[in-house]
Coordinates of C-alpha atoms in Angstrom, one line a residue:
X232 CA 0.0 15.3 55.9
X233 CA 3.4 15.3 57.8
X234 CA 5.9 17.9 56.6
X235 CA 8.4 16.6 54.1
X236 CA 6.3 13.6 53.0
X237 CA 5.3 14.1 49.3
X238 CA 1.6 14.2 48.4
X239 CA 1.2 11.1 46.2
X240 CA -2.0 12.5 44.8
X241 CA -0.3 15.6 43.4
X242 CA 2.7 13.5 42.3
X243 CA 0.3 11.4 40.2
X244 CA -1.2 14.5 38.6
X245 CA 2.2 16.0 37.8
X246 CA 3.8 12.7 36.7
X247 CA 1.0 12.0 34.3
X248 CA 1.1 15.5 33.0
X249 CA 4.9 15.3 32.5
X250 CA 4.6 12.0 30.6
X251 CA 1.8 13.2 28.4
X252 CA 3.4 16.5 27.3
X253 CA 6.9 14.9 27.2
X254 CA 8.5 17.5 29.4
X255 CA 10.9 17.6 32.3
X256 CA 9.5 19.3 35.4
X257 CA 12.7 20.2 37.1
X258 CA 11.7 23.8 37.3
X259 CA 8.5 23.0 39.2
X260 CA 9.2 23.4 42.9
X261 CA 7.3 22.1 45.9
X262 CA 5.3 25.3 46.6
X263 CA 3.8 25.0 43.1
X264 CA 2.8 21.4 43.8
X265 CA 1.2 22.4 47.1
X266 CA -0.4 25.7 46.4
X267 CA -2.1 25.4 43.0
X268 CA -5.7 26.3 43.8
X269 CA -7.3 24.3 40.9
X270 CA -5.4 21.1 41.8
X271 CA -6.3 21.5 45.5
X272 CA -10.0 22.0 44.5
X273 CA -10.0 18.9 42.4
X274 CA -8.3 16.7 45.0
X275 CA -9.9 18.1 48.2
X276 CA -13.4 19.1 47.1
X277 CA -15.8 16.2 46.5
X278 CA -18.0 18.5 44.4
X279 CA -15.2 19.5 42.0
X280 CA -15.3 16.8 39.3
X281 CA -12.8 18.0 36.8
X282 CA -9.2 19.2 36.3
X283 CA -7.9 20.5 33.0
X284 CA -4.2 20.8 32.1
X285 CA -2.9 22.7 29.1
X286 CA 0.4 24.2 27.9
X287 CA 0.8 27.9 28.5
X288 CA 3.6 30.5 28.1
X289 CA 4.5 30.1 31.7
X290 CA 4.6 26.3 31.5
X291 CA 1.2 24.9 32.3
X292 CA -2.2 26.2 33.2
X293 CA -4.8 24.4 35.3
X294 CA -8.5 24.9 35.4
X295 CA -11.6 23.2 36.8
X296 CA -13.6 24.0 33.6
X297 CA -13.1 23.4 29.9
X298 CA -13.6 26.5 27.8
X299 CA -14.3 26.5 24.1
X300 CA -10.9 28.1 23.4
X301 CA -9.2 25.2 25.0
X302 CA -9.8 23.0 21.9
X303 CA -7.0 24.6 19.9
X304 CA -4.1 22.8 21.7
X305 CA -3.6 19.5 23.4
X306 CA -5.6 19.2 26.6
X307 CA -5.3 16.6 29.4
X308 CA -8.3 16.1 31.6
X309 CA -8.6 14.4 35.0
X310 CA -12.1 13.7 36.1
X311 CA -13.8 11.7 38.8
X312 CA -16.1 8.6 38.7
X313 CA -17.7 9.6 42.0
X314 CA -18.1 13.0 43.8
X315 CA -15.5 12.2 46.5
X316 CA -12.4 13.7 48.0
X317 CA -9.3 12.0 46.4
X318 CA -7.2 10.0 48.9
X319 CA -4.3 7.7 48.6
X320 CA -6.7 4.8 48.7
X321 CA -9.1 5.9 46.0
X322 CA -6.6 7.7 43.8
X323 CA -6.5 4.9 41.2
X324 CA -10.1 3.8 41.5
X325 CA -11.8 7.2 41.2
X326 CA -9.8 9.2 38.7
X327 CA -10.2 8.8 34.9
X328 CA -7.7 10.4 32.6
X329 CA -8.5 11.6 29.0
X330 CA -6.8 13.6 26.4
X331 CA -8.3 15.9 23.8
X332 CA -6.7 16.6 20.4
X333 CA -7.9 19.0 17.7
X334 CA -11.5 19.3 18.8
X335 CA -14.0 17.7 21.3
X336 CA -15.9 16.2 18.3
X337 CA -12.8 14.5 17.0
X338 CA -11.8 13.2 20.4
X339 CA -15.3 11.9 21.2
X340 CA -15.5 10.3 17.7
X341 CA -12.2 8.5 18.0
X342 CA -13.0 7.3 21.6
X343 CA -16.3 5.9 20.5
X344 CA -14.9 4.4 17.3
X345 CA -11.8 2.7 18.7
X346 CA -12.7 2.1 22.4
X347 CA -16.3 2.1 23.4
X348 CA -18.0 0.8 20.2
X349 CA -15.8 -2.3 19.8
X350 CA -16.2 -3.1 23.5
X351 CA -19.9 -2.6 23.7
X352 CA -20.9 -3.9 20.3
X353 CA -18.4 -6.7 19.5
X354 CA -17.2 -8.1 22.8
X355 CA -19.5 -11.0 23.6
X356 CA -19.6 -10.4 27.4
X357 CA -20.6 -6.7 27.1
X358 CA -22.8 -6.8 24.0
X359 CA -24.9 -9.6 25.5
X360 CA -25.9 -7.3 28.4
X361 CA -26.2 -4.1 26.4
X362 CA -29.6 -3.1 25.3
X363 CA -30.0 -3.5 21.5
X364 CA -31.6 0.0 21.3
X365 CA -28.6 1.5 22.9
X366 CA -26.3 -0.5 20.6
X367 CA -28.2 1.1 17.6
X368 CA -27.9 4.5 19.2
X369 CA -24.1 4.0 19.7
X370 CA -23.7 3.0 16.1
X371 CA -25.7 6.1 15.0
X372 CA -23.6 8.3 17.3
X373 CA -20.4 7.0 15.7
X374 CA -21.7 7.5 12.2
X375 CA -23.2 10.9 13.0
X376 CA -20.0 12.2 14.7
X377 CA -18.0 11.1 11.6
X378 CA -20.4 13.1 9.4
X379 CA -20.2 16.2 11.6
X380 CA -16.4 15.9 11.8
X381 CA -16.0 15.8 8.0
X382 CA -18.5 18.6 7.5
X383 CA -17.1 20.9 10.3
X384 CA -13.6 20.5 9.0
X385 CA -14.7 21.7 5.5
X386 CA -16.7 24.7 6.8
X387 CA -14.1 25.7 9.4
X388 CA -11.0 25.7 7.3
X389 CA -12.6 26.8 4.0
X390 CA -10.1 24.5 2.2
X391 CA -12.9 22.3 0.9
X392 CA -11.5 19.0 -0.4
X393 CA -7.9 19.7 0.6
X394 CA -8.7 19.0 4.2
X395 CA -8.5 15.3 5.1
X396 CA -8.3 15.4 8.9
X397 CA -11.5 13.3 9.3
X398 CA -10.3 10.7 6.8
X399 CA -8.4 8.0 8.6
X400 CA -9.2 4.9 6.7
X401 CA -10.4 4.3 3.1
X402 CA -14.0 3.8 4.2
X403 CA -14.0 7.4 5.5
X404 CA -13.0 8.6 2.0
X405 CA -15.8 6.6 0.4
X406 CA -18.3 7.9 2.9
X407 CA -17.1 11.4 2.3
X408 CA -18.2 11.3 -1.4
X409 CA -21.5 9.6 -0.4
X410 CA -22.2 12.5 1.9
X411 CA -21.1 15.1 -0.7
X412 CA -23.4 13.5 -3.3
X413 CA -26.3 14.0 -1.0
X414 CA -25.4 17.3 0.7
X415 CA -23.5 19.2 -2.0
X416 CA -24.5 22.9 -2.4
X417 CA -24.6 22.9 -6.2
X418 CA -26.0 20.4 -8.7
X419 CA -22.6 20.2 -10.5
X420 CA -20.9 19.5 -7.2
X421 CA -23.3 16.7 -6.5
X422 CA -22.9 15.2 -9.9
X423 CA -19.1 15.2 -9.5
X424 CA -19.3 13.7 -6.0
X425 CA -21.7 11.0 -7.3
X426 CA -19.3 10.2 -10.1
X427 CA -16.4 9.6 -7.6
X428 CA -18.8 7.7 -5.3
X429 CA -19.7 5.3 -8.1
X430 CA -16.0 4.8 -9.0
X431 CA -15.2 3.9 -5.4
X432 CA -18.2 1.5 -5.1
X433 CA -16.3 -1.3 -6.9
X434 CA -13.9 -1.5 -3.9
X435 CA -15.9 0.0 -1.0
X436 CA -17.5 -3.2 0.1
X437 CA -14.1 -5.0 0.2
X438 CA -12.6 -2.3 2.4
X439 CA -15.6 -2.2 4.7
X440 CA -15.1 -6.0 5.2
X441 CA -11.4 -6.1 4.8
X442 CA -10.7 -8.2 7.9
X443 CA -13.0 -11.0 6.6
X444 CA -11.0 -11.4 3.3
X445 CA -8.1 -13.8 2.8
X446 CA -4.6 -12.7 2.0
X447 CA -5.0 -14.0 -1.6
X448 CA -8.2 -12.0 -2.0
X449 CA -6.5 -8.8 -0.9
X450 CA -3.7 -9.5 -3.4
X451 CA -6.4 -9.2 -6.1
X452 CA -7.9 -6.2 -4.3
X453 CA -4.6 -4.3 -4.7
X454 CA -4.9 -4.6 -8.5
X455 CA -8.5 -3.6 -8.4
X456 CA -7.7 -0.6 -6.2
X457 CA -5.0 0.5 -8.6
X458 CA -7.5 0.6 -11.4
X459 CA -10.0 2.6 -9.4
X460 CA -7.6 5.3 -8.2
X461 CA -6.2 5.6 -11.7
X462 CA -9.8 6.1 -13.0
X463 CA -10.5 8.6 -10.3
X464 CA -7.3 10.6 -11.1
X465 CA -7.6 10.5 -14.9
X466 CA -11.3 11.2 -15.3
X467 CA -12.0 14.3 -17.4
X468 CA -15.8 14.6 -17.1
X469 CA -15.6 16.7 -13.9
X470 CA -13.1 18.9 -12.1
X471 CA -10.0 16.9 -11.2
X472 CA -9.5 15.0 -7.9
X473 CA -7.3 17.2 -5.6
X474 CA -3.7 16.0 -5.5
X475 CA -3.3 16.5 -1.8
X476 CA -6.4 14.4 -1.3
X477 CA -5.1 11.6 -3.6
X478 CA -1.8 11.6 -1.8
X479 CA -3.6 11.1 1.5
X480 CA -5.8 8.4 0.0
X481 CA -2.8 6.5 -1.3
X482 CA -1.3 6.7 2.1
X483 CA -4.3 5.4 4.0
X484 CA -4.8 2.7 1.5
X485 CA -1.3 1.5 2.1
X486 CA -1.8 1.7 5.8
X487 CA -4.9 -0.4 5.6
X488 CA -3.1 -3.0 3.5
X489 CA -0.2 -3.1 5.9
X490 CA -2.4 -3.5 9.0
X491 CA -4.4 -6.2 7.3
X492 CA -1.2 -8.2 6.5
X493 CA 0.0 -7.8 10.1
X494 CA -3.3 -8.9 11.5
X495 CA -3.6 -12.0 9.2
X496 CA 0.0 -13.1 9.7
X497 CA -0.3 -12.4 13.4
X498 CA -2.6 -15.4 13.8
X499 CA 0.2 -17.7 12.7
X500 CA 3.2 -19.1 14.7
X501 CA 5.7 -18.1 12.1
X502 CA 8.5 -20.2 13.7
X503 CA 6.6 -23.4 14.5
X504 CA 3.7 -23.7 12.0
X505 CA 4.3 -26.0 9.0
X506 CA 6.7 -24.4 6.5
X507 CA 4.4 -24.7 3.5
X508 CA 1.7 -22.8 5.4
X509 CA 4.0 -20.1 6.6
X510 CA 5.6 -19.8 3.2
X511 CA 2.2 -19.5 1.4
X512 CA 0.9 -16.8 3.7
X513 CA 4.2 -14.8 3.9
X514 CA 4.4 -14.7 0.1
X515 CA 0.9 -13.4 -0.2
X516 CA 1.7 -10.7 2.5
X517 CA 4.9 -9.8 0.7
X518 CA 3.0 -9.5 -2.6
X519 CA 0.4 -7.2 -1.1
X520 CA 3.2 -4.9 0.2
X521 CA 5.3 -5.0 -2.9
X522 CA 2.5 -4.5 -5.3
X523 CA 1.1 -1.4 -3.6
X524 CA 4.6 0.1 -3.5
X525 CA 4.9 -0.6 -7.2
X526 CA 1.4 0.9 -7.9
X527 CA 2.2 4.1 -6.1
X528 CA 5.6 4.4 -7.8
X529 CA 4.2 3.7 -11.3
X530 CA 1.2 6.0 -11.0
X531 CA 2.7 9.0 -9.2
X532 CA 6.2 8.6 -10.8
X533 CA 5.2 7.9 -14.4
X534 CA 1.6 7.6 -15.6
X535 CA 0.1 10.6 -13.8
X536 CA 3.1 12.8 -14.3
X537 CA 2.6 12.4 -18.0
X538 CA -1.2 12.8 -17.9
X539 CA -1.5 16.3 -19.5
X540 CA -5.1 17.1 -18.5
X541 CA -4.3 16.5 -14.8
X542 CA -0.5 16.0 -14.2
X543 CA 0.9 14.9 -10.9
X544 CA 3.0 17.8 -9.7
X545 CA 4.6 16.5 -6.5
X546 CA 7.5 14.0 -6.2
X547 CA 6.4 10.4 -6.7
X548 CA 4.8 9.0 -3.5
X549 CA 6.7 6.2 -1.8
X550 CA 4.9 4.2 1.0
X551 CA 8.0 3.7 3.1
X552 CA 6.5 1.9 6.0
X553 CA 4.7 -0.6 3.8
X554 CA 7.9 -1.2 1.9
X555 CA 9.8 -1.9 5.1
X556 CA 7.1 -4.2 6.3
X557 CA 7.4 -6.2 3.1
X558 CA 11.2 -6.4 3.5
X559 CA 10.7 -7.6 7.1
X560 CA 8.4 -10.3 5.9
X561 CA 11.0 -11.3 3.3
X562 CA 13.6 -11.7 6.1
X563 CA 11.2 -13.9 8.1
X564 CA 10.6 -16.0 5.0
X565 CA 14.3 -16.3 4.4
X566 CA 14.9 -17.4 8.0
X567 CA 12.3 -20.2 7.7
X568 CA 13.5 -21.2 4.2
X569 CA 17.2 -21.4 5.2
X570 CA 16.2 -23.6 8.1
X571 CA 14.2 -25.8 5.7
X572 CA 17.1 -26.1 3.2
X573 CA 19.6 -26.9 6.0
X574 CA 17.4 -29.8 7.2
X575 CA 17.2 -31.0 3.6
X576 CA 21.0 -31.2 3.2
X577 CA 21.9 -32.4 6.7
X578 CA 21.8 -36.2 7.5
X579 CA 19.0 -37.2 9.9
X580 CA 21.5 -37.6 12.8
X581 CA 22.6 -34.0 12.4
X582 CA 19.2 -32.4 12.4
X583 CA 19.6 -31.8 16.1
X584 CA 22.1 -29.1 15.3
X585 CA 19.3 -27.0 13.8
X586 CA 16.4 -28.2 15.9
X587 CA 13.5 -25.7 16.1
X588 CA 13.7 -25.1 19.8
X589 CA 17.3 -23.7 19.5
X590 CA 17.4 -22.1 16.1
X591 CA 14.4 -19.9 16.6
X592 CA 15.2 -19.2 20.3
X593 CA 16.5 -15.7 19.6
X594 CA 13.1 -14.7 18.3
X595 CA 11.3 -15.6 21.5
X596 CA 9.1 -12.7 22.6
X597 CA 9.3 -10.9 19.3
X598 CA 6.4 -10.5 16.9
X599 CA 8.2 -10.2 13.6
X600 CA 5.3 -8.7 11.7
X601 CA 5.2 -5.7 14.0
X602 CA 7.6 -3.6 12.1
X603 CA 8.5 -0.1 13.3
X604 CA 11.6 1.8 14.2
X605 CA 11.4 0.7 17.8
X606 CA 11.3 -3.0 17.0
X607 CA 14.0 -2.9 14.3
X608 CA 17.0 -3.0 16.7
X609 CA 15.5 -5.9 18.6
X610 CA 14.9 -7.8 15.3
X611 CA 18.4 -7.2 14.0
X612 CA 19.9 -8.4 17.3
X613 CA 17.8 -11.6 17.1
X614 CA 18.8 -12.2 13.5
X615 CA 22.5 -11.8 14.4
X616 CA 22.1 -14.4 17.2
X617 CA 20.3 -16.7 14.9
X618 CA 23.1 -16.5 12.3
X619 CA 25.6 -17.5 15.0
X620 CA 23.5 -20.6 15.8
X621 CA 23.3 -21.8 12.2
X622 CA 26.9 -21.2 11.4
X623 CA 28.1 -24.8 12.2
X624 CA 25.4 -26.2 10.0
X625 CA 26.3 -23.9 7.1
X626 CA 29.8 -25.2 7.3
X627 CA 28.6 -28.8 7.0
X628 CA 26.3 -28.3 4.0
X629 CA 28.5 -25.9 2.0
X630 CA 30.6 -28.7 0.5
X631 CA 27.5 -30.8 -0.2
X632 CA 25.8 -28.0 -2.1
X633 CA 29.0 -27.3 -4.1
X634 CA 29.1 -31.0 -5.2
X635 CA 25.5 -30.9 -6.2
X636 CA 25.9 -27.7 -8.3
X637 CA 29.1 -28.8 -9.9
X638 CA 27.4 -31.9 -11.3
X639 CA 24.9 -29.8 -13.3
X640 CA 26.8 -26.7 -14.2
X641 CA 27.2 -27.8 -17.9
X642 CA 23.4 -27.3 -18.3
X643 CA 22.7 -23.6 -18.1
X644 CA 19.0 -24.1 -17.4
X645 CA 19.6 -26.6 -14.6
X646 CA 22.4 -24.4 -13.2
X647 CA 20.0 -21.4 -13.0
X648 CA 17.2 -23.5 -11.5
X649 CA 19.6 -24.9 -8.8
X650 CA 20.7 -21.4 -7.8
X651 CA 17.1 -20.2 -7.7
X652 CA 16.0 -23.1 -5.6
X653 CA 18.8 -22.6 -3.0
X654 CA 19.3 -18.9 -3.3
X655 CA 18.7 -18.3 0.4
X656 CA 21.5 -20.6 1.2
X657 CA 23.8 -19.2 -1.5
X658 CA 23.4 -15.7 0.0
X659 CA 24.9 -16.9 3.2
X660 CA 28.6 -15.6 3.4
X661 CA 30.1 -19.0 4.2
X662 CA 28.3 -20.8 1.4
X663 CA 28.7 -18.0 -1.1
X664 CA 32.5 -18.1 -0.6
X665 CA 32.6 -21.9 -1.1
X666 CA 30.6 -21.6 -4.3
X667 CA 32.8 -18.9 -5.9
X668 CA 33.7 -20.8 -9.0
X669 CA 30.1 -22.0 -9.5
X670 CA 28.8 -18.5 -9.2
X671 CA 31.4 -17.3 -11.7
X672 CA 30.0 -19.9 -14.1
X673 CA 26.5 -18.7 -13.5
X674 CA 27.5 -15.1 -14.2
X675 CA 29.0 -16.2 -17.5
X676 CA 25.7 -18.0 -18.4
X677 CA 23.7 -14.8 -17.6
X678 CA 26.1 -12.7 -19.8
X679 CA 25.4 -15.2 -22.6
X680 CA 21.7 -14.9 -22.0
X681 CA 21.7 -11.2 -22.3
X682 CA 23.6 -11.4 -25.5
X683 CA 21.0 -13.8 -26.9
X684 CA 18.2 -11.5 -25.8
X685 CA 19.9 -8.6 -27.6
X686 CA 20.5 -10.6 -30.8
X687 CA 16.9 -11.8 -30.8
X688 CA 15.6 -8.3 -30.3
X689 CA 17.8 -6.8 -33.1
X690 CA 16.8 -9.5 -35.6
X691 CA 13.0 -9.2 -35.0
X692 CA 12.3 -5.6 -33.9
X693 CA 11.8 -4.2 -37.5
X694 CA 9.9 -7.2 -38.8
X695 CA 6.2 -7.9 -39.1
X696 CA 4.6 -9.7 -36.2
X697 CA 4.2 -13.4 -36.9
X698 CA 6.9 -13.6 -39.6
X699 CA 10.1 -15.6 -39.0
X700 CA 12.0 -12.3 -38.8
X701 CA 9.5 -10.4 -36.8
X702 CA 8.2 -10.1 -33.2
X703 CA 6.4 -13.1 -31.9
X704 CA 2.6 -12.6 -32.3
X705 CA -0.3 -12.9 -29.9
X706 CA -4.0 -13.4 -30.5
X707 CA -6.3 -10.5 -31.0
X708 CA -3.6 -7.9 -30.8
X709 CA -3.0 -5.1 -33.3
X710 CA 0.6 -4.5 -34.5
X711 CA 1.5 -1.7 -32.0
X712 CA 0.1 -3.6 -29.0
X713 CA 1.7 -6.9 -30.1
X714 CA 5.1 -5.3 -30.5
X715 CA 4.9 -3.6 -27.1
X716 CA 3.7 -6.8 -25.4
X717 CA 6.5 -8.8 -27.1
X718 CA 9.2 -6.4 -25.9
X719 CA 7.7 -6.3 -22.4
X720 CA 8.2 -10.0 -22.3
X721 CA 11.8 -9.6 -23.2
X722 CA 12.1 -6.9 -20.5
X723 CA 10.9 -9.3 -17.9
X724 CA 13.4 -11.9 -18.9
X725 CA 16.3 -9.5 -18.7
X726 CA 15.0 -8.1 -15.5
X727 CA 14.9 -11.6 -14.0
X728 CA 18.6 -12.1 -14.9
X729 CA 19.5 -8.8 -13.3
X730 CA 17.6 -9.7 -10.1
X731 CA 19.3 -13.1 -9.7
X732 CA 22.7 -11.5 -10.4
X733 CA 22.1 -8.7 -7.9
X734 CA 21.0 -11.2 -5.3
X735 CA 23.8 -13.8 -5.7
X736 CA 26.7 -12.4 -7.8
X737 CA 27.2 -8.7 -6.9
X738 CA 30.6 -9.3 -5.3
X739 CA 32.1 -10.9 -8.5
X740 CA 34.5 -8.9 -10.7
X741 CA 32.4 -9.3 -13.8
X742 CA 29.2 -8.2 -12.2
X743 CA 29.4 -4.5 -13.0
X744 CA 30.1 -5.1 -16.7
X745 CA 27.1 -7.5 -16.9
X746 CA 24.9 -5.1 -15.1
X747 CA 25.7 -2.2 -17.4
X748 CA 25.1 -4.4 -20.5
X749 CA 21.7 -5.6 -19.1
X750 CA 20.6 -2.1 -18.1
X751 CA 21.6 -0.8 -21.6
X752 CA 19.5 -3.5 -23.2
X753 CA 16.5 -2.6 -21.0
X754 CA 16.9 1.0 -22.1
X755 CA 16.8 -0.1 -25.7
X756 CA 13.6 -2.0 -25.0
X757 CA 12.0 1.0 -23.4
X758 CA 13.0 3.2 -26.3
X759 CA 11.5 0.7 -28.8
X760 CA 8.2 0.5 -27.0
X761 CA 8.0 4.3 -26.7
X762 CA 8.8 4.6 -30.5
X763 CA 6.0 2.1 -31.2
X764 CA 3.5 4.2 -29.2
X765 CA 4.6 7.5 -30.7
X766 CA 4.3 6.2 -34.2
X767 CA 0.8 4.9 -33.5
X768 CA -0.2 8.2 -31.9
X769 CA 1.0 10.2 -35.0
X770 CA -0.7 7.8 -37.3
X771 CA -4.1 8.0 -35.5
X772 CA -4.0 11.8 -35.1
X773 CA -3.3 12.1 -38.7
X774 CA -6.2 9.8 -39.5
X775 CA -8.6 11.9 -37.4
X776 CA -8.4 14.7 -40.0
X777 CA -8.8 12.2 -43.0
X778 CA -12.4 11.3 -43.8
X779 CA -11.2 8.2 -45.6
X780 CA -9.4 6.7 -42.6
X781 CA -12.5 5.4 -40.9
X782 CA -11.6 7.2 -37.7
X783 CA -13.8 10.3 -38.1
X784 CA -16.7 10.4 -35.7
X785 CA -18.4 13.2 -33.7
X786 CA -20.9 13.3 -30.9
X787 CA -23.7 14.4 -33.3
X788 CA -22.7 12.0 -36.1
X789 CA -25.3 9.8 -37.7
X790 CA -24.6 6.2 -36.9
X791 CA -26.7 5.0 -39.8
X792 CA -28.8 6.2 -42.7
X793 CA -30.9 4.7 -45.5
X794 CA -29.5 4.6 -49.0
X795 CA -32.0 6.6 -51.1
X796 CA -31.2 4.6 -54.2
X797 CA -32.0 1.1 -53.0
X798 CA -33.3 1.7 -49.4
X799 CA -30.5 -0.3 -47.8
X800 CA -29.2 0.5 -44.4
X801 CA -25.7 2.0 -44.2
X802 CA -23.8 1.9 -40.9
X803 CA -21.3 4.7 -40.5
X804 CA -19.1 3.0 -38.0
X805 CA -15.9 1.5 -39.4
X806 CA -14.0 -1.6 -38.3
X807 CA -11.1 0.7 -37.7
X808 CA -13.0 2.4 -34.9
X809 CA -13.6 -0.9 -33.2
X810 CA -9.8 -1.7 -33.4
X811 CA -9.0 1.8 -32.1
X812 CA -11.2 1.2 -29.0
X813 CA -9.4 -2.0 -28.4
X814 CA -6.0 -0.3 -28.9
X815 CA -6.8 2.5 -26.5
X816 CA -8.0 0.1 -23.9
X817 CA -5.0 -2.1 -24.2
X818 CA -2.4 0.7 -24.4
X819 CA -3.9 2.3 -21.3
X820 CA -3.7 -1.0 -19.4
X821 CA 0.0 -1.1 -20.4
X822 CA 0.5 2.3 -18.8
X823 CA 0.6 4.6 -21.7
X824 CA -1.1 8.0 -21.5
X825 CA -3.4 8.4 -24.5
X826 CA -3.3 11.8 -26.2
X827 CA -6.4 13.9 -25.5
X828 CA -7.6 14.0 -29.1
X829 CA -7.5 10.3 -29.5
X830 CA -9.1 9.7 -26.1
X831 CA -11.9 12.0 -27.0
X832 CA -12.6 10.1 -30.2
X833 CA -12.4 6.8 -28.3
X834 CA -14.9 8.1 -25.8
X835 CA -17.4 9.1 -28.5
X836 CA -16.9 5.8 -30.4
X837 CA -17.5 3.9 -27.2
X838 CA -20.9 5.4 -26.8
X839 CA -22.0 4.1 -30.3
X840 CA -20.0 0.9 -30.3
X841 CA -22.7 -1.6 -29.1
X842 CA -25.4 -0.2 -31.3
X843 CA -23.2 -0.1 -34.4
X844 CA -22.2 -3.8 -33.9
X845 CA -25.8 -4.8 -33.5
X846 CA -26.8 -2.8 -36.6
X847 CA -24.0 -4.3 -38.7
X848 CA -25.2 -7.8 -37.7
X849 CA -28.7 -6.8 -38.9

């Protein structure tokens, strides 16, 4: 090679290395590029098939072999397809580049799982020409590597269940407990693993086939998953589930939900597909994101922190990425909804102002469901440009919307419905300013509503359910559950008024006073429901030591006996125990942590419940 002309082969090696390790190579001079023996061997010797690059104290180290010790740090490997000298011509056709993280097993497992198995097993072109026996072997290799990875992590780090490096998706976690149930060292460990395995079975199939589910089916799956992880955390039959492992599980569950939503919505053209279709799918996606955020907040921030046998010790877990994805989807829905409402108010001749081809032009080339910190600035810039485009149309319809609302403002219910129907438009600065008086009227109506809720609560809270002066009553609910359900319904109503006010009225002078009053009422509601639960807990625990209460039952209790005087069958299982079981189940579902003594009695009563009911019928 002529002097002064750079060796493009070596530049390729060093540029790739620089990019991979994220370093600036200013200190690497030309002699190093030219005189590194290992690099020269790899490039100039057809028999030398491999070049390994790794960080070292001096900068980088190069080798033509991979030693066992190399697996501790990141490793970059260049290797050849064919045993040839590397030239300018074959540089990009004969060199493969691979990285190795954590361990060779992990790197091979991830490569098979995410690259080669999908291509060779799922791609029609390749799978058609790939021997079925080899397909089975590849599937077995993937499964086997996963098993080895999970087992080697446990033995290597001696942290047992605290290590989750091999658990990347929920199915990995389910598989972990299946393996532990079969391979555990002690019988008690196998029983515990089998217990968790059985709990996870109710959602395992759905997560294995997640991509085949609909958005609405996954909305339901979020609720089912919540119940399962709650059961896993609050079980007391075996040693508790490790907190670090549960934190990781909540995280990967949220990640799976988020990726599922992105994949499903990615099949739609969110700007051109029919509004009703986009709206329906976006709302389902938003619900999945919101509900899982609520689940994590409720369980780790409240329920589990108060669960005495196994309290959550860390801060509450907040799935930030999923939350931001949900908010992005809300923004997309708002953009489509605003456009739809503008079309509704503008005369047909003016629709051209907001024609699809122009309004959504700023979003060209953006996939709005791909939320991450890198796409956020691009998204905000597109939204800003979009708002400039619709500004003239907003000016035109502000007056029309004002006239429409002014005609119905004497009816509180109609006024509220109108603001809810057009809330996306009312949020727009131009329209919000135009509707100042109408928004003041709405705030006054909401203030009156909160006063009515407070008065209704104060008049009924000490009464008997079902009476004119007591809480409204539901079917098949004991007094404590009925009262809590009743006050929860009031909470929802007050919470709805707060949300509409925060969304549309936060700039008004009376908003802060309203907000304080509404929040104070919510605090009263929460205090009332806690008092109801505490009174019930004290009453039940007192009854546990009173043989006349009908609540006394032990694991070795006789469920029946024959009366010696007349030979009749007596069943020692009171109706109060049946009611207690229902109360425990319903209060748990409402988020209350049942005291350990009461839960223990309920567990014993549950074992005899079916037999007792049958015997009573006899």
